[in-house]
XYZ file of C-alpha atoms in Angstrom:
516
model
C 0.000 0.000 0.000
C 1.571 3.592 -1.189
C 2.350 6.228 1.367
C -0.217 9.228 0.741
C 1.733 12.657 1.639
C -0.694 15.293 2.992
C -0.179 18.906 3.733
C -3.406 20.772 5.582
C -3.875 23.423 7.066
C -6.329 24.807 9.612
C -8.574 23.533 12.786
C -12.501 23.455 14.194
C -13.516 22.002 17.130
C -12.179 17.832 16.237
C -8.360 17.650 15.863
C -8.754 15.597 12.892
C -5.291 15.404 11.979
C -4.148 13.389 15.041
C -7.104 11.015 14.202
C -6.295 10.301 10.900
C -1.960 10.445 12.238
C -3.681 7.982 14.514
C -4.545 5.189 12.535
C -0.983 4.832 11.461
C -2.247 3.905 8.028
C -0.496 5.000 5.051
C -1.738 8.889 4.894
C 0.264 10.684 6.575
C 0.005 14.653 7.844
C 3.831 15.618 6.533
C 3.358 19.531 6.805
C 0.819 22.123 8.504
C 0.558 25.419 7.083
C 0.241 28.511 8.580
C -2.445 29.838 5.905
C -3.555 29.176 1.847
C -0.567 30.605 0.308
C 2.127 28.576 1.992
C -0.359 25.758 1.027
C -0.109 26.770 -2.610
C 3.500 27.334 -2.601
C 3.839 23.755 -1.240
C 1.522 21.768 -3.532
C 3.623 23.944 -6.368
C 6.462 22.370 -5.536
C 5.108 19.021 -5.790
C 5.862 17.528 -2.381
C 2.047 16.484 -1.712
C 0.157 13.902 -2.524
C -3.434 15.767 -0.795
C -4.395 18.667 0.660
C -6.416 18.850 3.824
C -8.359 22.787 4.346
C -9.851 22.754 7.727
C -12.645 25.973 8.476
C -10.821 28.422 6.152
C -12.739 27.878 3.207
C -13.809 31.726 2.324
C -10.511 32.048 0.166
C -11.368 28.892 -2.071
C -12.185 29.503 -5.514
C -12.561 27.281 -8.813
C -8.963 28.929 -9.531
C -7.306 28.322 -6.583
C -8.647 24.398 -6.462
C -7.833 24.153 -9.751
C -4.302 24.808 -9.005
C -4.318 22.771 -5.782
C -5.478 20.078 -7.953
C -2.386 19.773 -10.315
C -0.919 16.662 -11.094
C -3.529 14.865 -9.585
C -3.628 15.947 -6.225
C -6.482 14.895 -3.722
C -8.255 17.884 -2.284
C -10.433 17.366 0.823
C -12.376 20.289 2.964
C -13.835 20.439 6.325
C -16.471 22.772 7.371
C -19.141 22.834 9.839
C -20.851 25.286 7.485
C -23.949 23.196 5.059
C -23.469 25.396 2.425
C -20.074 26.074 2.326
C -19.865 22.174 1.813
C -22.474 22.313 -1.142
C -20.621 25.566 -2.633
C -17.471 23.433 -2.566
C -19.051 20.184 -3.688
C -19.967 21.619 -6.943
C -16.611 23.174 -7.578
C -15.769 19.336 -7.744
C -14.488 18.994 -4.043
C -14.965 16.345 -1.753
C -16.189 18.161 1.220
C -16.933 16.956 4.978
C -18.285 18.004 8.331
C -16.636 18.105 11.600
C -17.707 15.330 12.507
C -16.517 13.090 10.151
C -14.893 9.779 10.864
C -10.860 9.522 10.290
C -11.251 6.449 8.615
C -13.508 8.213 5.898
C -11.153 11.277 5.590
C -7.847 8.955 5.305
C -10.138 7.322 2.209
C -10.882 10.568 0.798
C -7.316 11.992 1.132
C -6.502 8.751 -0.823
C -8.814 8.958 -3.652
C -11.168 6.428 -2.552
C -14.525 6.865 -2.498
C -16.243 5.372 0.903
C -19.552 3.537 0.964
C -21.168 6.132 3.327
C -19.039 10.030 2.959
C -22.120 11.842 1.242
C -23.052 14.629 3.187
C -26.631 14.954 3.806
C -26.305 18.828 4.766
C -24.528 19.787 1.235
C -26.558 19.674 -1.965
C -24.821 18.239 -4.981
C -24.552 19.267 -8.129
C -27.253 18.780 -10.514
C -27.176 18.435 -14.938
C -29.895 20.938 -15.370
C -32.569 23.760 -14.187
C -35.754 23.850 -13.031
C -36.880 26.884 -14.525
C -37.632 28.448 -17.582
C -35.218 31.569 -17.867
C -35.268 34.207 -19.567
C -39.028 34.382 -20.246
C -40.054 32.853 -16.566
C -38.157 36.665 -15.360
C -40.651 39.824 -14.311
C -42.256 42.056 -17.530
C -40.214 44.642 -18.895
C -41.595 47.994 -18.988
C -39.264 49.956 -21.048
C -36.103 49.843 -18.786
C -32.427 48.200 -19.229
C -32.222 46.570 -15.957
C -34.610 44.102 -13.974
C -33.837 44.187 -10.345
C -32.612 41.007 -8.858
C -35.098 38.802 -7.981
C -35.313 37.076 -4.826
C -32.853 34.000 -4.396
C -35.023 30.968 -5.020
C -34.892 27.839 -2.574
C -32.854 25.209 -3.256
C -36.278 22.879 -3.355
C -37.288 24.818 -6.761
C -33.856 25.729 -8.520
C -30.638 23.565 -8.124
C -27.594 25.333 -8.653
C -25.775 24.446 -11.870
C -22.593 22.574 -11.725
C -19.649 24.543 -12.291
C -18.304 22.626 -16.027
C -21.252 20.590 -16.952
C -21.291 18.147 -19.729
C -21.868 19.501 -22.835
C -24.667 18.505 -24.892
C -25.525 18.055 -28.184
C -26.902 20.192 -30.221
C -30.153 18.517 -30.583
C -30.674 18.152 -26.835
C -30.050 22.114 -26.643
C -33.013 22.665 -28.785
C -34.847 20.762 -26.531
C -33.927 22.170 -23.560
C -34.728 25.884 -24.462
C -38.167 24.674 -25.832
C -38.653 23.131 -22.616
C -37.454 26.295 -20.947
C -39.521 29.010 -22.980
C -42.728 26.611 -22.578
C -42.300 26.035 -18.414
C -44.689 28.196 -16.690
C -42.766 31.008 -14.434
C -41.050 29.631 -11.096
C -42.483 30.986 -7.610
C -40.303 33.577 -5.724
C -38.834 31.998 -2.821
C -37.826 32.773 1.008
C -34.043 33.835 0.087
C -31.409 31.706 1.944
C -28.654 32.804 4.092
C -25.391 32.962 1.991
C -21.415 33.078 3.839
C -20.228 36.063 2.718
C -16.637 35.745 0.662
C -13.861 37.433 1.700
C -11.753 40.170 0.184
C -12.315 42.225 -2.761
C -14.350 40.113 -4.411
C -16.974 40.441 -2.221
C -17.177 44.014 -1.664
C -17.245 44.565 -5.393
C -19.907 42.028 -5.596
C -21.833 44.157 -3.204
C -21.326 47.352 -5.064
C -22.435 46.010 -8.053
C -25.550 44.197 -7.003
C -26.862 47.503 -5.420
C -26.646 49.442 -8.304
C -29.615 51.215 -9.592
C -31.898 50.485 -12.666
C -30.717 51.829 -16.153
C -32.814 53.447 -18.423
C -33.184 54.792 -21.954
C -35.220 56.705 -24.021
C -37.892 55.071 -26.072
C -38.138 55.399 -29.391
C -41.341 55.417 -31.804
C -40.917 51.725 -33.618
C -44.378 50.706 -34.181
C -43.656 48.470 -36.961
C -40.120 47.537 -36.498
C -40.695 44.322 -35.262
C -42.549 43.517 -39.040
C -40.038 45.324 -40.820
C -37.615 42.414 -39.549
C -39.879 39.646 -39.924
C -39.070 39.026 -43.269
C -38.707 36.136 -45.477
C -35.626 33.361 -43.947
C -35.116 31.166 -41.395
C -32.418 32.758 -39.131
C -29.481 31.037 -38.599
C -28.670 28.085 -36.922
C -28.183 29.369 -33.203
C -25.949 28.391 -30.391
C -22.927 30.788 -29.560
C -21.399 32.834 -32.359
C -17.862 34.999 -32.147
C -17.210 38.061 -33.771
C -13.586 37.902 -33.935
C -11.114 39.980 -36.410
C -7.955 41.127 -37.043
C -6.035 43.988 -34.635
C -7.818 48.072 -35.016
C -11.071 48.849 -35.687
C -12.754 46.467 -38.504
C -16.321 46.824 -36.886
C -16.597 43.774 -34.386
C -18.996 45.762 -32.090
C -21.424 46.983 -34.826
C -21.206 43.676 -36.479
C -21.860 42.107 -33.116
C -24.654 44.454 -31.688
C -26.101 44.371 -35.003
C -26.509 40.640 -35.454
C -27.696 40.566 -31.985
C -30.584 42.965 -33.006
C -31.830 41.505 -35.984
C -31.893 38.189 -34.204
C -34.142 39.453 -31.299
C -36.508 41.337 -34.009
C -36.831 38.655 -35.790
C -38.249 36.441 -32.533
C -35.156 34.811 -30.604
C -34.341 34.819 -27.373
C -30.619 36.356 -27.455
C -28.014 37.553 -25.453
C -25.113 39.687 -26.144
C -22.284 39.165 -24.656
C -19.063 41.534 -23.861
C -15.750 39.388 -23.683
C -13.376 42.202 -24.800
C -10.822 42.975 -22.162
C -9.078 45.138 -24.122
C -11.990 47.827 -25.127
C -15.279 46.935 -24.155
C -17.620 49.138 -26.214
C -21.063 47.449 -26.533
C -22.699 49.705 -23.346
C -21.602 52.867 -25.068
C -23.291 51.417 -28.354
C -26.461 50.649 -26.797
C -26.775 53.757 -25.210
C -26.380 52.335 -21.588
C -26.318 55.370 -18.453
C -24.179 53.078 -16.645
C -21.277 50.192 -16.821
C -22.599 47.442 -14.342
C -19.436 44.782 -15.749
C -22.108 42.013 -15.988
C -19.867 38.962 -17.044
C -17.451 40.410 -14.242
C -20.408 39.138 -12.018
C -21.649 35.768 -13.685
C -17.881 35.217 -13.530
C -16.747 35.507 -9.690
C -20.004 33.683 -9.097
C -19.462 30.780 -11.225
C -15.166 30.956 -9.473
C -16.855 30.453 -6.408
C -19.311 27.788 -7.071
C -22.452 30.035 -7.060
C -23.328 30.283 -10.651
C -26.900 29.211 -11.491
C -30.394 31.559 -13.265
C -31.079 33.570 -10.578
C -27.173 34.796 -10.394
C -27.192 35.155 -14.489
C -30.574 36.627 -14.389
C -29.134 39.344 -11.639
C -26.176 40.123 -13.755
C -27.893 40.294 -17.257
C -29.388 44.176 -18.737
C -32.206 44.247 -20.628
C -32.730 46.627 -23.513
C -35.925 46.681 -25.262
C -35.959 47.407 -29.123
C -39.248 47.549 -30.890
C -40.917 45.418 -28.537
C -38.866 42.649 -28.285
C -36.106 42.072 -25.660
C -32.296 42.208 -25.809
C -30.456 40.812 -22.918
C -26.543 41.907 -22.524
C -23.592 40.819 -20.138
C -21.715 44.339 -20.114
C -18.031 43.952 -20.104
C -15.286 45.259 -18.250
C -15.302 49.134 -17.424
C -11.676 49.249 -17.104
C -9.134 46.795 -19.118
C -7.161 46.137 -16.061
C -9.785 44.000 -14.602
C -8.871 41.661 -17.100
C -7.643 39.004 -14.619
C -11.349 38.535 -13.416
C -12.294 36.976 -16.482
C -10.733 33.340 -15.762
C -11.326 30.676 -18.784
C -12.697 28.048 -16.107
C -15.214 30.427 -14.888
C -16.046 32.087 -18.409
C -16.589 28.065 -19.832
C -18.675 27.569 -16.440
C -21.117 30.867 -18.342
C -21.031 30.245 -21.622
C -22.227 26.778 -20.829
C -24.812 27.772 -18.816
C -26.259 30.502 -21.075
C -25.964 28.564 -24.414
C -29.085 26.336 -22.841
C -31.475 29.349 -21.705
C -30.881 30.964 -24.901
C -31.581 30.145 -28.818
C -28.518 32.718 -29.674
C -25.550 33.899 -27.968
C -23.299 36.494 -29.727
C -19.991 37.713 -28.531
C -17.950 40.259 -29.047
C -13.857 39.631 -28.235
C -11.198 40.772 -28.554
C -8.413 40.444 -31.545
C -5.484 39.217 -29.782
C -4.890 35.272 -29.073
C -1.762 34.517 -28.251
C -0.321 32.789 -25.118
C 2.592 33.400 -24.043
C 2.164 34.037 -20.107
C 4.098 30.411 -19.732
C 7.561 31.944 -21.296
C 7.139 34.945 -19.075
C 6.614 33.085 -15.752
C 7.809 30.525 -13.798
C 4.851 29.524 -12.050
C 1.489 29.438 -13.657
C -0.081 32.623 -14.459
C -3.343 33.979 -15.586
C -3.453 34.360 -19.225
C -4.341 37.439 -20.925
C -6.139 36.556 -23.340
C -8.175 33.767 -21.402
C -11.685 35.764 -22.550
C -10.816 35.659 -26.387
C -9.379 31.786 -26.253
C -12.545 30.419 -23.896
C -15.073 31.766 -26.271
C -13.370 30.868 -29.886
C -13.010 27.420 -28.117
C -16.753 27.013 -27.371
C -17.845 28.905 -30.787
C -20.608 27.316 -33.310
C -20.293 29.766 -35.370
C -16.700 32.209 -35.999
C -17.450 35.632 -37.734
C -14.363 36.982 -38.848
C -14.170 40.550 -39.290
C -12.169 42.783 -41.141
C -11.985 46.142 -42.857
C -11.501 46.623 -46.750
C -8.225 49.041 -46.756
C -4.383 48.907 -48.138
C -3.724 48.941 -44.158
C -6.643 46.578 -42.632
C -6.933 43.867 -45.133
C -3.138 42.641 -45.038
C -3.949 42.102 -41.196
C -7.039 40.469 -42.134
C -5.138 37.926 -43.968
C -2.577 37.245 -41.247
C -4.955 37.011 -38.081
C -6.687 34.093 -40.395
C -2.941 32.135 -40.986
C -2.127 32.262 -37.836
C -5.488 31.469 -35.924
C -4.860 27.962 -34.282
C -7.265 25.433 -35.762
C -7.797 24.049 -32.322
C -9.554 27.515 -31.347
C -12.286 27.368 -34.224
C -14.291 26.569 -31.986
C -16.717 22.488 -32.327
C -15.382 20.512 -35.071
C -16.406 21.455 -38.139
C -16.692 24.904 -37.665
C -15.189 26.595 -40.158
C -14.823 30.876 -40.144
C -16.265 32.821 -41.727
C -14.790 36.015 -43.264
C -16.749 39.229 -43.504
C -14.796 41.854 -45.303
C -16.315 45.304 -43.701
C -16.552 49.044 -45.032
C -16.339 48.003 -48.309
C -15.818 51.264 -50.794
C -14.481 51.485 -53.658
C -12.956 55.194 -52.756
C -9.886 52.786 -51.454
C -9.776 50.022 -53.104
C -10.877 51.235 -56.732
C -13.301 50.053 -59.338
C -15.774 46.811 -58.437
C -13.852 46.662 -54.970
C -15.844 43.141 -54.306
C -14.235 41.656 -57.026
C -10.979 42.711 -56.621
C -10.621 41.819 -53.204
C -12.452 38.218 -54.358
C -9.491 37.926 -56.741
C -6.861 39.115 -54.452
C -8.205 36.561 -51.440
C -7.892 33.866 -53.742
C -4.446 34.229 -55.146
C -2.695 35.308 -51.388
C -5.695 34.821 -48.734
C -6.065 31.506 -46.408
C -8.302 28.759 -47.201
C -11.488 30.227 -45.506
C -13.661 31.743 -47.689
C -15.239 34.941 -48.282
C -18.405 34.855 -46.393
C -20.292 38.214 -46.969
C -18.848 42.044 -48.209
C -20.546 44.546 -46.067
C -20.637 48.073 -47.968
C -19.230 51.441 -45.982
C -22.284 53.230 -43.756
C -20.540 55.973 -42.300
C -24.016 58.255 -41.951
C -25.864 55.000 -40.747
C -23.202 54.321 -38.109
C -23.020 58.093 -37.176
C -26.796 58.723 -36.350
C -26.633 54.969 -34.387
C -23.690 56.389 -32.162
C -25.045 59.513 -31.840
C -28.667 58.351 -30.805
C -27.367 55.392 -28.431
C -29.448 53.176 -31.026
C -28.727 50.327 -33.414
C -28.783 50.516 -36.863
C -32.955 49.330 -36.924
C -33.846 52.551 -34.995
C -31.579 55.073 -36.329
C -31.271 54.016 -39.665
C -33.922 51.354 -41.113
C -32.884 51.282 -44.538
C -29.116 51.272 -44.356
C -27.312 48.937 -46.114
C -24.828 48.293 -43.778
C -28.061 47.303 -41.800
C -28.882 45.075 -44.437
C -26.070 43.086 -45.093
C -26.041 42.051 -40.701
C -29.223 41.095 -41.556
C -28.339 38.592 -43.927
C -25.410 37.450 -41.772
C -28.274 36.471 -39.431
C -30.341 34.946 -41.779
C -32.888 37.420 -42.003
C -34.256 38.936 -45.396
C -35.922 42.554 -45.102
C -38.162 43.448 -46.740
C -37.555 46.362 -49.661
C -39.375 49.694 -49.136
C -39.533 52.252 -51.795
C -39.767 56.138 -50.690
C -42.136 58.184 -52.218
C -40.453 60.810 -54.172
C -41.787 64.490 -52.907
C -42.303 66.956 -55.512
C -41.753 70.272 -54.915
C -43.109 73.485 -56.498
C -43.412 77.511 -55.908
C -47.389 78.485 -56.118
């Protein structure tokens, strides 16, 4: 039988580590640490085989387990607080209480699972939800924000685990037909939460007291049957607007799609992943930057992620009737280290089953190279960007039709990893944007067909979207998308297409004018 090394640190009221020293079995308690960053340091350096965490358990994130958890390391908690243990337990922890045996803890420090550990007190993870969000929410009455409703009971919404299983595309469909059809869920008594410690939780605090958002309506009687033309939308699931370095257009390419997709009956959800220059609140014509996937992201770190957290996060603007939700990105670029790839994949996971389409909007660069940089392991940079082409159905790539922006167009596309198109199969799709001809000449669409095919990758040209800069000007000057400021661009047009949707053609009436 192999020697188990354990490091722990920590005591409550049972001194479990003379019990378990006391069955002079092979675990063995070879180091106690004075708090979790001398535990760290020593699980770095390899000389553990498990780590015990008595009490302290504020401090414990999907990020910090994860790293505890390297090279195959057993990780084991005690707390005498139920829902600590259930947080815990569905970051993938095997969790006790005090009064646990030390003939069960020496199993679990080993990796063996005992006939009788489960703790009644801690609820497990569970593979789905209960409810039926977004549509089970509160009406909208012309507003950006829904306050946060009350925390449901753990009877009538289980909290999601923290990476479930994927499914398949078919049993997606399902599951949002099941969700828009399921009557709305009762408001519960909400249940005491621990607090976390540190900053996290007193931004967390700050954020979930801020106040509701509005905006101005707008008169769109019939904008909602403008966009219900002929097509059949596109295919759903989560869609990336990526492109090359500057400004190609992601965000109005992004917003855009989003738009035409909720006029034309989906539920949808924008999403903000750009750490370096988050831009869809100022687009949208937001008062206020509430860092929405900042939120969904700590909570799904520290095990808390389920609909009424997403639900809390998510702003809804209303255009023409219909509802557009958004996850608001990052006010300030140096927040980037919040937005972990574990807890992003935790969101995007979640939200790809409540809704029929996600779109997001990242950033352009993708490289990795914290590793050479760093001794030790260290956040990546770019985790937003990689997590979300990774877990993309569908990979818009965007970039601008200029001597300047088209050469970069062509490089981003060499040197994009296959690995991060996204599922299998998914091939990009290149949008060339602000297509003119004052730039590139004579029939521009052909010439930059002819000039992809001789020197451009193997992707091919997806859609040419012509140069709006008066449609683009009244949208960012109005706070609006391109439906409400300008209806009959053709920059409007062309998104629509991308998103499957065929509007319909309206002819002006010429005015004649005349002196008496």
């Amino acid at each position: 039988m192999s020697r188990c090394s354990v490091v722990t640190m920590g005591r409550l009221g049972v001194d479990h580590i003379a019990a378990v020293e006391g069955l002079q079995g092979p675990v063995s308690i070879d180091r106690r640490c004075a708090d979790l960053p001398e535990l760290i340091a020593v699980c770095r350096a390899g000389r553990a085989d498990a780590a015990l965490i008595i009490g302290d358990t504020d401090q414990l994130t999907a990020t910090v387990l994860h790293e505890l958890q390297g090279e195959g390391r057993n990780v084991v908690v005690i707390s005498h607080i139920a829902q600590e243990r259930g947080r815990l337990q569905r970051l993938g922890v095997r969790s006790f209480p005090d009064e646990v045996s030390a003939s069960d803890l020496a199993l679990a420090l080993r990796g063996v699972q005992a006939a009788e550990d489960a703790d009644p007190g801690s609820a497990g993870p569970t593979p789905g939800h209960s409810n039926g969000f977004p549509y089970a929410a509160a009406q909208v009455h012309h507003r950006r924000e829904l306050p946060s409703p009350e925390q449901p009971s753990p009877e009538q919404s289980s909290p999601a685990p923290f990476l479930p299983e994927r499914p398949s595309p078919a049993a997606r469909r399902d599951a949002r037909a099941e969700g828009r059809n399921a009557a709305p869920a009762e408001t519960a008594t909400p249940a005491e939460t621990p607090t976390s410690a540190g900053a996290a939780a007193a931004t967390e605090t700050a954020e979930a007291a801020e106040t509701t958002q509005t905006r101005t309506a707008v008169g769109l009687g019939d904008l909602h049957d403008a966009a219900s033309g002929s097509g059949s939308g596109s295919a759903g699931g989560i869609t990336v607007v990526w492109g090359a370095p500057g400004s190609p257009g992601r965000s109005t390419v992004a917003v855009n799609l989003a738009a035409e997709l909720a006029l034309h009956g989906s539920s949808v959800l924008l999403l903000d992943a750009d750490t370096v220059a988050a831009s869809l609140v100022a687009q949208l014509g937001l008062m206020e930057e509430t860092a929405g996937l900042a939120r969904v992201c700590r909570a799904a770190d520290l095990g808390r992620l389920d609909v009424a957290a997403l639900h809390a996060a998510t702003t809804v603007v209303q255009i023409g009737g219909v509802r557009l939700d958004l996850l608001s990105g990052l006010p300030r670029s140096q927040r980037w280290p919040e937005l972990r790839e574990r807890s992003l994949t935790a969101v995007l996971e979640l939200v790809r089953v409540h809704y029929e389409h996600v779109i997001i909007d990242v950033a352009a660069p993708v490289e990795e190279d914290e590793e050479l940089s760093f001794d030790t392991a260290a956040p990546q940079r770019n985790a937003a960007t990689l997590a979300c082409l990774r877990l993309a159905e569908r990979l818009l790539v965007v970039g601008a039709a200029d001597p300047v922006n088209f050469p970069r167009l062509v490089k981003a596309v060499e040197a994009l990893d296959p690995s991060l198109g996204g599922v299998p199969g998914v091939q990009p799709e290149v949008v060339i944007n602000k297509v003119r001809s004052e730039v590139i000449g004579r029939s521009p669409r052909d010439q930059i067909s002819q000039t992809w095919l001789r020197i451009g990758p193997a992707a091919p040209i997806a859609a040419f979207l012509p140069w709006d800069p008066a449609g683009c000007d009244a949208a960012l000057l109005t706070g609006q998308i391109l439906a409400e400021a300008a209806p009959n661009s053709p920059l409007r047009r062309g998104i629509a297409r991308l998103a499957g949707v065929d509007l319909p053609v309206r002819r002006r009436g010429l005015l004649r004018s005349g002196r008496r």
